[in-house]
PDB file of C-alpha atoms in Angstrom:
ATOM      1  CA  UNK S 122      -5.835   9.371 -18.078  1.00 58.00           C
ATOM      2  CA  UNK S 123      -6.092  11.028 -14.737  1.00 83.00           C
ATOM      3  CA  UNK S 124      -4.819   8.954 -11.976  1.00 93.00           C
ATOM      4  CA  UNK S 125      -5.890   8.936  -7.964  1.00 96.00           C
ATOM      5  CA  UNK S 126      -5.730  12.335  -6.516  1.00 97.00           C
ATOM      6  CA  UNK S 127      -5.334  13.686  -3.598  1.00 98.00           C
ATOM      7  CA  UNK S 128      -5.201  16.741  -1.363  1.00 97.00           C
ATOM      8  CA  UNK S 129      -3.388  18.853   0.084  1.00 97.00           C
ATOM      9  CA  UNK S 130       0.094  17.132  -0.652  1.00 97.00           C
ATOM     10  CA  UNK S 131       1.302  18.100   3.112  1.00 97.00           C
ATOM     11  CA  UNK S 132      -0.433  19.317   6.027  1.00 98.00           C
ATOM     12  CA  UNK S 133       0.872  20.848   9.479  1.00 98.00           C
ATOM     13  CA  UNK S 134      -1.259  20.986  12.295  1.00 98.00           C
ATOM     14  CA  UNK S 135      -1.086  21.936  15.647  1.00 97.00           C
ATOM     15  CA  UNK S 136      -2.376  18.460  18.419  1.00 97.00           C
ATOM     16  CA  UNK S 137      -5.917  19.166  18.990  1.00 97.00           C
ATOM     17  CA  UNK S 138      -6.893  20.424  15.356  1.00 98.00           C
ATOM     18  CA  UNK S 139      -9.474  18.259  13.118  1.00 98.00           C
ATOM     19  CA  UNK S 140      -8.058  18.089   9.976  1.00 98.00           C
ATOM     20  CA  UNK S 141      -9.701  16.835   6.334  1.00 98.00           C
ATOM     21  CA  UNK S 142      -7.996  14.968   4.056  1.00 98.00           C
ATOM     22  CA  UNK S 143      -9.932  14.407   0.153  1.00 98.00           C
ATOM     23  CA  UNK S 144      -9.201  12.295  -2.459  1.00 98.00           C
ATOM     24  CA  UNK S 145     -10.854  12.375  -6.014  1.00 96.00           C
ATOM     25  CA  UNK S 146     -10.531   8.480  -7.039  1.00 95.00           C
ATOM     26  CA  UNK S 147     -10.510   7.171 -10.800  1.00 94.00           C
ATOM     27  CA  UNK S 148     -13.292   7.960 -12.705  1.00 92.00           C
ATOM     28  CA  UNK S 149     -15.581   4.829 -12.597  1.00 88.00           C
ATOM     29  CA  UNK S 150     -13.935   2.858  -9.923  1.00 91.00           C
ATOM     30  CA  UNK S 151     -16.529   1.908  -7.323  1.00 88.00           C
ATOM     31  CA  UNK S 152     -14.015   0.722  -4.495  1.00 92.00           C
ATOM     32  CA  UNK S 153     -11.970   3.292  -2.787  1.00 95.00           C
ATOM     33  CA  UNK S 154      -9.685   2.443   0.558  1.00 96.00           C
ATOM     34  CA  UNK S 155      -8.443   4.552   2.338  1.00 97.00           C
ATOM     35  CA  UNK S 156      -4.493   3.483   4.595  1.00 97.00           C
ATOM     36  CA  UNK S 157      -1.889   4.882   6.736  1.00 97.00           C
ATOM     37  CA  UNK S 158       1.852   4.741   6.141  1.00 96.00           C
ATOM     38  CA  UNK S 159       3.703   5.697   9.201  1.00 93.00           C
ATOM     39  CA  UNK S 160       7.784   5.821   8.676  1.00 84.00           C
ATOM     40  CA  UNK S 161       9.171   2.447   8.525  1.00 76.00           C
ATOM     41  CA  UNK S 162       5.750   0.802   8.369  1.00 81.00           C
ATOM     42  CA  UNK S 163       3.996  -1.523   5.727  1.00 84.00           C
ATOM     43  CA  UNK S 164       0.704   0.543   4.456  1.00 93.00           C
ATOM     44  CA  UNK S 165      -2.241   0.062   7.355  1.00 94.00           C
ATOM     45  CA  UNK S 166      -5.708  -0.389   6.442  1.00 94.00           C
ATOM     46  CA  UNK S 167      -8.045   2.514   7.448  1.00 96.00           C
ATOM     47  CA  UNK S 168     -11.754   2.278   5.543  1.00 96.00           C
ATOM     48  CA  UNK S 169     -12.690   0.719   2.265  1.00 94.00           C
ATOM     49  CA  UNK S 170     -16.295   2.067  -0.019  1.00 93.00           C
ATOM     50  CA  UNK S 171     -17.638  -0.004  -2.242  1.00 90.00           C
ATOM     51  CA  UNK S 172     -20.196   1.391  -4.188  1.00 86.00           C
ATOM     52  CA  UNK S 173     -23.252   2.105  -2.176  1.00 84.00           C
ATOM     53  CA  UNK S 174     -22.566  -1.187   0.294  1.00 88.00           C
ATOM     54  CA  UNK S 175     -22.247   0.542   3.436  1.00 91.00           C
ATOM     55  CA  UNK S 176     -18.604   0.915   4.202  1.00 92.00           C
ATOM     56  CA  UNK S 177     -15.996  -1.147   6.049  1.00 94.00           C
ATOM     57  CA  UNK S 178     -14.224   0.792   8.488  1.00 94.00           C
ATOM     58  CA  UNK S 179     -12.921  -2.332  10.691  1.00 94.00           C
ATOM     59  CA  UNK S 180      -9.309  -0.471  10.332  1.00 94.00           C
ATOM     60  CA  UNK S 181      -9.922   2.904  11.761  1.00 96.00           C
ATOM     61  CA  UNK S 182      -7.501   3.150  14.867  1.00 95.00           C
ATOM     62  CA  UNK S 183     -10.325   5.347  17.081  1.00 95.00           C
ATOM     63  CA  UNK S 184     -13.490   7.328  17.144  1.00 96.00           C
ATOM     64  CA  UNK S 185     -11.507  10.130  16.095  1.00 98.00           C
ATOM     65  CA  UNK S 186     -11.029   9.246  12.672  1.00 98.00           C
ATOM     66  CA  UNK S 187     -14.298   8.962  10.433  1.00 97.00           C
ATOM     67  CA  UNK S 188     -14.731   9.173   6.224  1.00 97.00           C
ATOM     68  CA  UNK S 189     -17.371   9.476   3.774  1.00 95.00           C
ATOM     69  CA  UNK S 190     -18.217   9.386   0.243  1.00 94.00           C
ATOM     70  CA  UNK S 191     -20.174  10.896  -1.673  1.00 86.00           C
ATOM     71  CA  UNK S 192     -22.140  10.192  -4.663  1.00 82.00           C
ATOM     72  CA  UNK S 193     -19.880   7.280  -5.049  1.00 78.00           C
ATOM     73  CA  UNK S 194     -16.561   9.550  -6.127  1.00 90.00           C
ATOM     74  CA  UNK S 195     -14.649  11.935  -4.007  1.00 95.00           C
ATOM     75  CA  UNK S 196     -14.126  10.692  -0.518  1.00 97.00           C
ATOM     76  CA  UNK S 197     -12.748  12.887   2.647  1.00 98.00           C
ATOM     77  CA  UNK S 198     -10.654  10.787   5.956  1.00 98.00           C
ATOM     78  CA  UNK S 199     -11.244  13.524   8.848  1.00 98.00           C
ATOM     79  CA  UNK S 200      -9.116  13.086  12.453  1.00 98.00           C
ATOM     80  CA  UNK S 201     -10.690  15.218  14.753  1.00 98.00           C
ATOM     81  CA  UNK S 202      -8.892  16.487  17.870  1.00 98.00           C
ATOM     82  CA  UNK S 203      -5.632  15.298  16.208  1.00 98.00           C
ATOM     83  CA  UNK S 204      -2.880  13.833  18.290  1.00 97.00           C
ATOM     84  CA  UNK S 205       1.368  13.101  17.677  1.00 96.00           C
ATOM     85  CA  UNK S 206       0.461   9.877  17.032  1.00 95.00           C
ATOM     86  CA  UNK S 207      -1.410  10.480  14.015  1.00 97.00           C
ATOM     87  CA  UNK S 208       1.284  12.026  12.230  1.00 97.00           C
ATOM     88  CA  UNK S 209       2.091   9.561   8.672  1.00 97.00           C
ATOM     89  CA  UNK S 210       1.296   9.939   5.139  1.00 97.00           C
ATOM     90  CA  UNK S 211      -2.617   9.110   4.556  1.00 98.00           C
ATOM     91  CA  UNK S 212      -3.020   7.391   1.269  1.00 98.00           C
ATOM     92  CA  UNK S 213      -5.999   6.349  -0.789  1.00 97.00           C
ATOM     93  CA  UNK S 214      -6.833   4.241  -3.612  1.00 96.00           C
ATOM     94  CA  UNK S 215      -9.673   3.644  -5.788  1.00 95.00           C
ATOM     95  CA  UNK S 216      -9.874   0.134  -7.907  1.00 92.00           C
ATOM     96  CA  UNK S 217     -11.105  -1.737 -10.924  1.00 79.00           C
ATOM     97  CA  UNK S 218     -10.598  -5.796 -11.484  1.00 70.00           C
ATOM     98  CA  UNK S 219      -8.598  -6.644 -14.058  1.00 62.00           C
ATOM     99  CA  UNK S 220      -8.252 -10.644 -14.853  1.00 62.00           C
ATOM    100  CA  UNK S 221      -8.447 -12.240 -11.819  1.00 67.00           C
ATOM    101  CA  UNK S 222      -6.883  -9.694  -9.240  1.00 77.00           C
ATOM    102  CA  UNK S 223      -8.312  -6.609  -8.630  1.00 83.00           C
ATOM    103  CA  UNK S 224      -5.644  -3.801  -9.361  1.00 88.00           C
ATOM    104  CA  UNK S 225      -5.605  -1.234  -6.975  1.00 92.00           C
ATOM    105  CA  UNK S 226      -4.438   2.264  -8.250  1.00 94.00           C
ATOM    106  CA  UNK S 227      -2.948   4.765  -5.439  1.00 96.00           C
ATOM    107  CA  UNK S 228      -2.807   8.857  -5.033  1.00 97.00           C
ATOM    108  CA  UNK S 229       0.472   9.985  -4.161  1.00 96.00           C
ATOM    109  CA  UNK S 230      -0.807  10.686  -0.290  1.00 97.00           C
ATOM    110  CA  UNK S 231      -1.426  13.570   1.900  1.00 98.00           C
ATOM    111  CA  UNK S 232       1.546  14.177   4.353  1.00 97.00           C
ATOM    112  CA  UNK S 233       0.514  14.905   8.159  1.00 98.00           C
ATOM    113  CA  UNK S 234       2.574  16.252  10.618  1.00 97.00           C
ATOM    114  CA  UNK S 235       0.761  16.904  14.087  1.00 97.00           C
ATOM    115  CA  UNK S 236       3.211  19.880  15.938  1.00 97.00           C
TER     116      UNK S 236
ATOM    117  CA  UNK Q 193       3.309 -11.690  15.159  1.00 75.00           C
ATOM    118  CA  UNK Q 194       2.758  -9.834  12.441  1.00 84.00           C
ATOM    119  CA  UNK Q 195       0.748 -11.669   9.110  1.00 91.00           C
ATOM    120  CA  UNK Q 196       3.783  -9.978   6.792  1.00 94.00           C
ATOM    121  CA  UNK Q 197       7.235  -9.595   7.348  1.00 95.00           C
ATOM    122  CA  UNK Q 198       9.610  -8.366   4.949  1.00 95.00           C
ATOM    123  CA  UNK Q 199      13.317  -8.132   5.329  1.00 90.00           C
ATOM    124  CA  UNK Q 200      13.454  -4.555   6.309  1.00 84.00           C
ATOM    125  CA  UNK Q 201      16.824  -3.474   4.109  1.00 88.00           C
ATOM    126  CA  UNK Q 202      17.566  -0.886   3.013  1.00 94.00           C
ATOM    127  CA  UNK Q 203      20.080  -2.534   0.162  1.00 96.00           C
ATOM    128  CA  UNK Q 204      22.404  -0.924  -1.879  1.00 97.00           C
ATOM    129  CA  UNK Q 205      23.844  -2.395  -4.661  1.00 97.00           C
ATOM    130  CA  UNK Q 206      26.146  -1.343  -7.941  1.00 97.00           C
ATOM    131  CA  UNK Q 207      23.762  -1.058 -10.954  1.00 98.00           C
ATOM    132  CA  UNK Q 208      24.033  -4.106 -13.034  1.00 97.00           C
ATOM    133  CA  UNK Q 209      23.110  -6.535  -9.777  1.00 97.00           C
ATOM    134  CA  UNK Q 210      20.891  -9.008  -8.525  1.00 97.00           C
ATOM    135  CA  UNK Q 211      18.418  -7.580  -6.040  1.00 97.00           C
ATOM    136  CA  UNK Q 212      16.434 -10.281  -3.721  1.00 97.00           C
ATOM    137  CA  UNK Q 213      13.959  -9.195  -1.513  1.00 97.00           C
ATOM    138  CA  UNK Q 214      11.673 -11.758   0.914  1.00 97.00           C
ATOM    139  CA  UNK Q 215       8.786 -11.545   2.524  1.00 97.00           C
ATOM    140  CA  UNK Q 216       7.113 -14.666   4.269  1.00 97.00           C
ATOM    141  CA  UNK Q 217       3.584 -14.933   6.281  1.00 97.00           C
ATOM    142  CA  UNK Q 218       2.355 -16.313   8.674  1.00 95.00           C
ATOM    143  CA  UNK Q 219      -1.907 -16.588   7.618  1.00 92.00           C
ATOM    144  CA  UNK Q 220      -2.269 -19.858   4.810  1.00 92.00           C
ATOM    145  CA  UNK Q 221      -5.493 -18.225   4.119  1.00 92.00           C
ATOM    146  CA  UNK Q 222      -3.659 -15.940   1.615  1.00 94.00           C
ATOM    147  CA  UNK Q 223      -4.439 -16.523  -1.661  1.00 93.00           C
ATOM    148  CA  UNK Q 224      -2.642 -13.644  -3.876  1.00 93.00           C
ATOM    149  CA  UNK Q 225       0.401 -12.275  -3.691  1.00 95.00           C
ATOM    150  CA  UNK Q 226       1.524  -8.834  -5.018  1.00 95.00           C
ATOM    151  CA  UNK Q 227       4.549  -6.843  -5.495  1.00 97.00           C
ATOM    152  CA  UNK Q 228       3.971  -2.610  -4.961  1.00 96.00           C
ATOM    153  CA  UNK Q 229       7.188  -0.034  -5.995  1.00 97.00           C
ATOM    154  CA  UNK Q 230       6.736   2.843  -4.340  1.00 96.00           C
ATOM    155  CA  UNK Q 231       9.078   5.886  -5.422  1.00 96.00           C
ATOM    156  CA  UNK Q 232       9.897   8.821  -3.172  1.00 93.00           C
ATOM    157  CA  UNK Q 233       7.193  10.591  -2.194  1.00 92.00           C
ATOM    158  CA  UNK Q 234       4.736   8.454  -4.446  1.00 94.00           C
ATOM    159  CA  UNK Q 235       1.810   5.856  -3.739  1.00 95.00           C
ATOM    160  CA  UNK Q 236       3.157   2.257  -4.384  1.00 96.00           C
ATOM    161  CA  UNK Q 237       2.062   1.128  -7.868  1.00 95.00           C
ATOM    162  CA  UNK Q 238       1.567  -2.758  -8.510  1.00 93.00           C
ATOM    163  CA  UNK Q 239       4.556  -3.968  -9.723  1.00 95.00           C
ATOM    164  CA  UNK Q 240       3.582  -8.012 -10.373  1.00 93.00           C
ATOM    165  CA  UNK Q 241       1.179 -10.446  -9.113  1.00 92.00           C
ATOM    166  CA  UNK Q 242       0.666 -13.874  -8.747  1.00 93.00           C
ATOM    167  CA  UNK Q 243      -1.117 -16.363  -6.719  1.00 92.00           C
ATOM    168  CA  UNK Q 244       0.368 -20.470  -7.523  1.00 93.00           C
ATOM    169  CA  UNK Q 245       3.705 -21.224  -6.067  1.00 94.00           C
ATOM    170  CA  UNK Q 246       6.733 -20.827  -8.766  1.00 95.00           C
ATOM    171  CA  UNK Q 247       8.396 -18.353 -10.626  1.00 95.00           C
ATOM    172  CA  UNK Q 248       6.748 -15.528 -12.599  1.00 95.00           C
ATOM    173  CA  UNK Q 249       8.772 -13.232 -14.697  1.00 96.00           C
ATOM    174  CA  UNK Q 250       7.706 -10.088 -16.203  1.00 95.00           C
ATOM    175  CA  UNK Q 251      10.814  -8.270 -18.172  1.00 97.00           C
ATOM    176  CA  UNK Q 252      13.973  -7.851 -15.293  1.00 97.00           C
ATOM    177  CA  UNK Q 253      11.435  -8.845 -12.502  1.00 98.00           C
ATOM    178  CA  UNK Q 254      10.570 -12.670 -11.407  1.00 97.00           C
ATOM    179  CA  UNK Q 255       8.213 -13.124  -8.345  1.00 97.00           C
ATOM    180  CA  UNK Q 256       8.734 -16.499  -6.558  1.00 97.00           C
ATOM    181  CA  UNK Q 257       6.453 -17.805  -4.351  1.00 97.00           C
ATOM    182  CA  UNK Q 258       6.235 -20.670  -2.453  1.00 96.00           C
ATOM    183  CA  UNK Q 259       3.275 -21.923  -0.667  1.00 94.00           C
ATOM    184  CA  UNK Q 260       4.202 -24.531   1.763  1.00 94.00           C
ATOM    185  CA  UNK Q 261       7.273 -22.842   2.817  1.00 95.00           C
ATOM    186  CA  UNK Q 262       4.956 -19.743   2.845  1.00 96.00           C
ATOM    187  CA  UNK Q 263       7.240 -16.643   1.512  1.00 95.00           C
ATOM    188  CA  UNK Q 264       7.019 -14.536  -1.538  1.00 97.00           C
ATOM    189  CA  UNK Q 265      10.149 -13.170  -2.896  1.00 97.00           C
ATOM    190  CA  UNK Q 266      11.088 -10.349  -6.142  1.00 98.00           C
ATOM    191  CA  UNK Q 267      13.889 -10.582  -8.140  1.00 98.00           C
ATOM    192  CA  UNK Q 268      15.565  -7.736  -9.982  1.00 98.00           C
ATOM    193  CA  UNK Q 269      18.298  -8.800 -12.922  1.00 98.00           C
ATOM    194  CA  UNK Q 270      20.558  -6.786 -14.491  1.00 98.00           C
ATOM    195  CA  UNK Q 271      19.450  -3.472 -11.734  1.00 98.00           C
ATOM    196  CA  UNK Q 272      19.512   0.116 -12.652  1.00 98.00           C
ATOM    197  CA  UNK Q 273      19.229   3.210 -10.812  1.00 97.00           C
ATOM    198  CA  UNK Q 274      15.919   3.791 -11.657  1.00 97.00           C
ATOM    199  CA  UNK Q 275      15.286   0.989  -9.934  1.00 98.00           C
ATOM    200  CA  UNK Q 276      15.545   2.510  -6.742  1.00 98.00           C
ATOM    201  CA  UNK Q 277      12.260   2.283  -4.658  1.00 97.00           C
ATOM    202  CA  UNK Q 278      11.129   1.182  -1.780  1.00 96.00           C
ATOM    203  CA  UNK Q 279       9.273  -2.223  -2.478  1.00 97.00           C
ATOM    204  CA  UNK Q 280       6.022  -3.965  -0.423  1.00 97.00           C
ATOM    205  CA  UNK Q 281       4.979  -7.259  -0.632  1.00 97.00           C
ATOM    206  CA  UNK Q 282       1.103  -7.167  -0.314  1.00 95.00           C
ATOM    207  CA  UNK Q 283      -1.218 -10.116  -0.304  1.00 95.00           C
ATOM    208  CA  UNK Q 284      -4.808 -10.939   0.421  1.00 91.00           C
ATOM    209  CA  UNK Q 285      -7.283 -13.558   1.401  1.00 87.00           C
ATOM    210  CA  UNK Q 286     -10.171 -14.014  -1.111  1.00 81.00           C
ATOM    211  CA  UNK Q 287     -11.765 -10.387  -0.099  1.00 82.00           C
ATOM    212  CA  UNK Q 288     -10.404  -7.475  -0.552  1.00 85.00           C
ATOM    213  CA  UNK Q 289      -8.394  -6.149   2.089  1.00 87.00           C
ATOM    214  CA  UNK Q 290      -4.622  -6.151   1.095  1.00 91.00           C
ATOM    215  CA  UNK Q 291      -2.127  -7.000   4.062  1.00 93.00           C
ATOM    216  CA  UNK Q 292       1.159  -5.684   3.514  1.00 95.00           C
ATOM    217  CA  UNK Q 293       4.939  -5.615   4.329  1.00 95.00           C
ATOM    218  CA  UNK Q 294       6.975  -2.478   6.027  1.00 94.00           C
ATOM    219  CA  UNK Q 295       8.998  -2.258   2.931  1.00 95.00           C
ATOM    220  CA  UNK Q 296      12.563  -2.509   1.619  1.00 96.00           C
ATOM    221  CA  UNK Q 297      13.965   0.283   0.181  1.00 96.00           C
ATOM    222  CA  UNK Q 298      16.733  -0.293  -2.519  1.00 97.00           C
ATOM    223  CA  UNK Q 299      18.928   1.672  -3.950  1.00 97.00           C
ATOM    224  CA  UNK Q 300      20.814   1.030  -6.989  1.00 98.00           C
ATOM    225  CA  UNK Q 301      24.329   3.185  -7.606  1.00 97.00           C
ATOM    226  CA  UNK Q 302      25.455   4.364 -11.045  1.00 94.00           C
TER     227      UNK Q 302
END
């Protein structure tokens, strides 16, 4: 079946840009997170939505960076007023509990470079 | 400190090998331990779990983990190229939020 999704694959942006990154999430999953990947790092937690609890967003790194979703599916991360800094691969995952550990199920990630 | 660290790597080894890579932690709150492969321009996809100190095995792979010594290690037997990954350790308190490691990224030569 169709896996995480997510899009665009890469985006280039000049510092100062908002930017919107999507991700269409596994058909019936109700959790979807939302991490960074910077080179060299571990993955770093950004926002997690689970179902129609409102949503955790302990991780987000600054009032630039907010997310929604809606109708419990297709979720977008947006950076506003992006800076150098921000520049890593944005990944997001959507997940389903399968014996006792809940699997989580990744998109390939969108690709930021802030120019 | 960080919670995770993993021994950054990168390894390269002949195909046929043994390929050991360690993370330890440093929170005794963590109750599950997971294993992510993450190909080249891919997400990471969960590779093995477990969450009571020993060895699990799963095919080529064995997770180890060891509680009061607090690391997590993967083995890879017999290694082939298609092997080659970068690998996380992830693990998690009794919520959901998944902690993990930078990564080691192996590669395995024909």
């Amino acid at each position: 079946g169709a896996g995480v999704s997510q899009s665009p694959s890469n985006k280039v942006t000049e510092k100062g840009k908002d930017v919107e990154l999507r991700c269409d999430p596994i058909s019936g999953h109700t959790a979807l997170y939302w991490y960074r990947q910077s080179l060299g790092q571990g993955l770093e937690f950004l926002i997690y939505f689970q179902g129609n609890s409102a949503p955790d967003k302990s991780g987000l790194p600054s009032d630039r960076f907010s997310a929604e979703r809606t109708g419990g599916s297709v979720s977008t991360l947006t950076i506003q007023r992006t800076q150098q800094e921000d520049s890593a691969v944005y990944l997001c995952a959507s997940s389903t509990t399968s014996g006792v550990i809940e699997t989580q199920y990744f998109g390939p990630g969108t690709r930021l470079l802030v120019l | 400190q960080k919670e995770v660290e993993q021994d950054p790597g990168p390894l390269s080894v002949p195909e046929g090998a043994i390929v050991s890579l360690n993370c330890t932690y440093s929170n005794s709150a963590f109750q599950y331990f997971m294993w992510y492969r993450q190909y080249s321009r891919k997400g990471p996809e969960l590779l093995m779990y477990t969450y009571s100190s020993g060895n699990k095995e799963d095919g080529r792979f064995t997770a180890q983990l060891n509680k009061a010594s607090q690391y997590v290690s993967l083995l890879i037997r017999d290694s082939q190229p298609s092997d080659s990954a970068t690998y996380l350790c992830a693990m998690r308190r009794n919520d959901y939020k998944l902690s993990f490691g930078a990564g080691t990224t192996v590669t395995v030569r024909a």
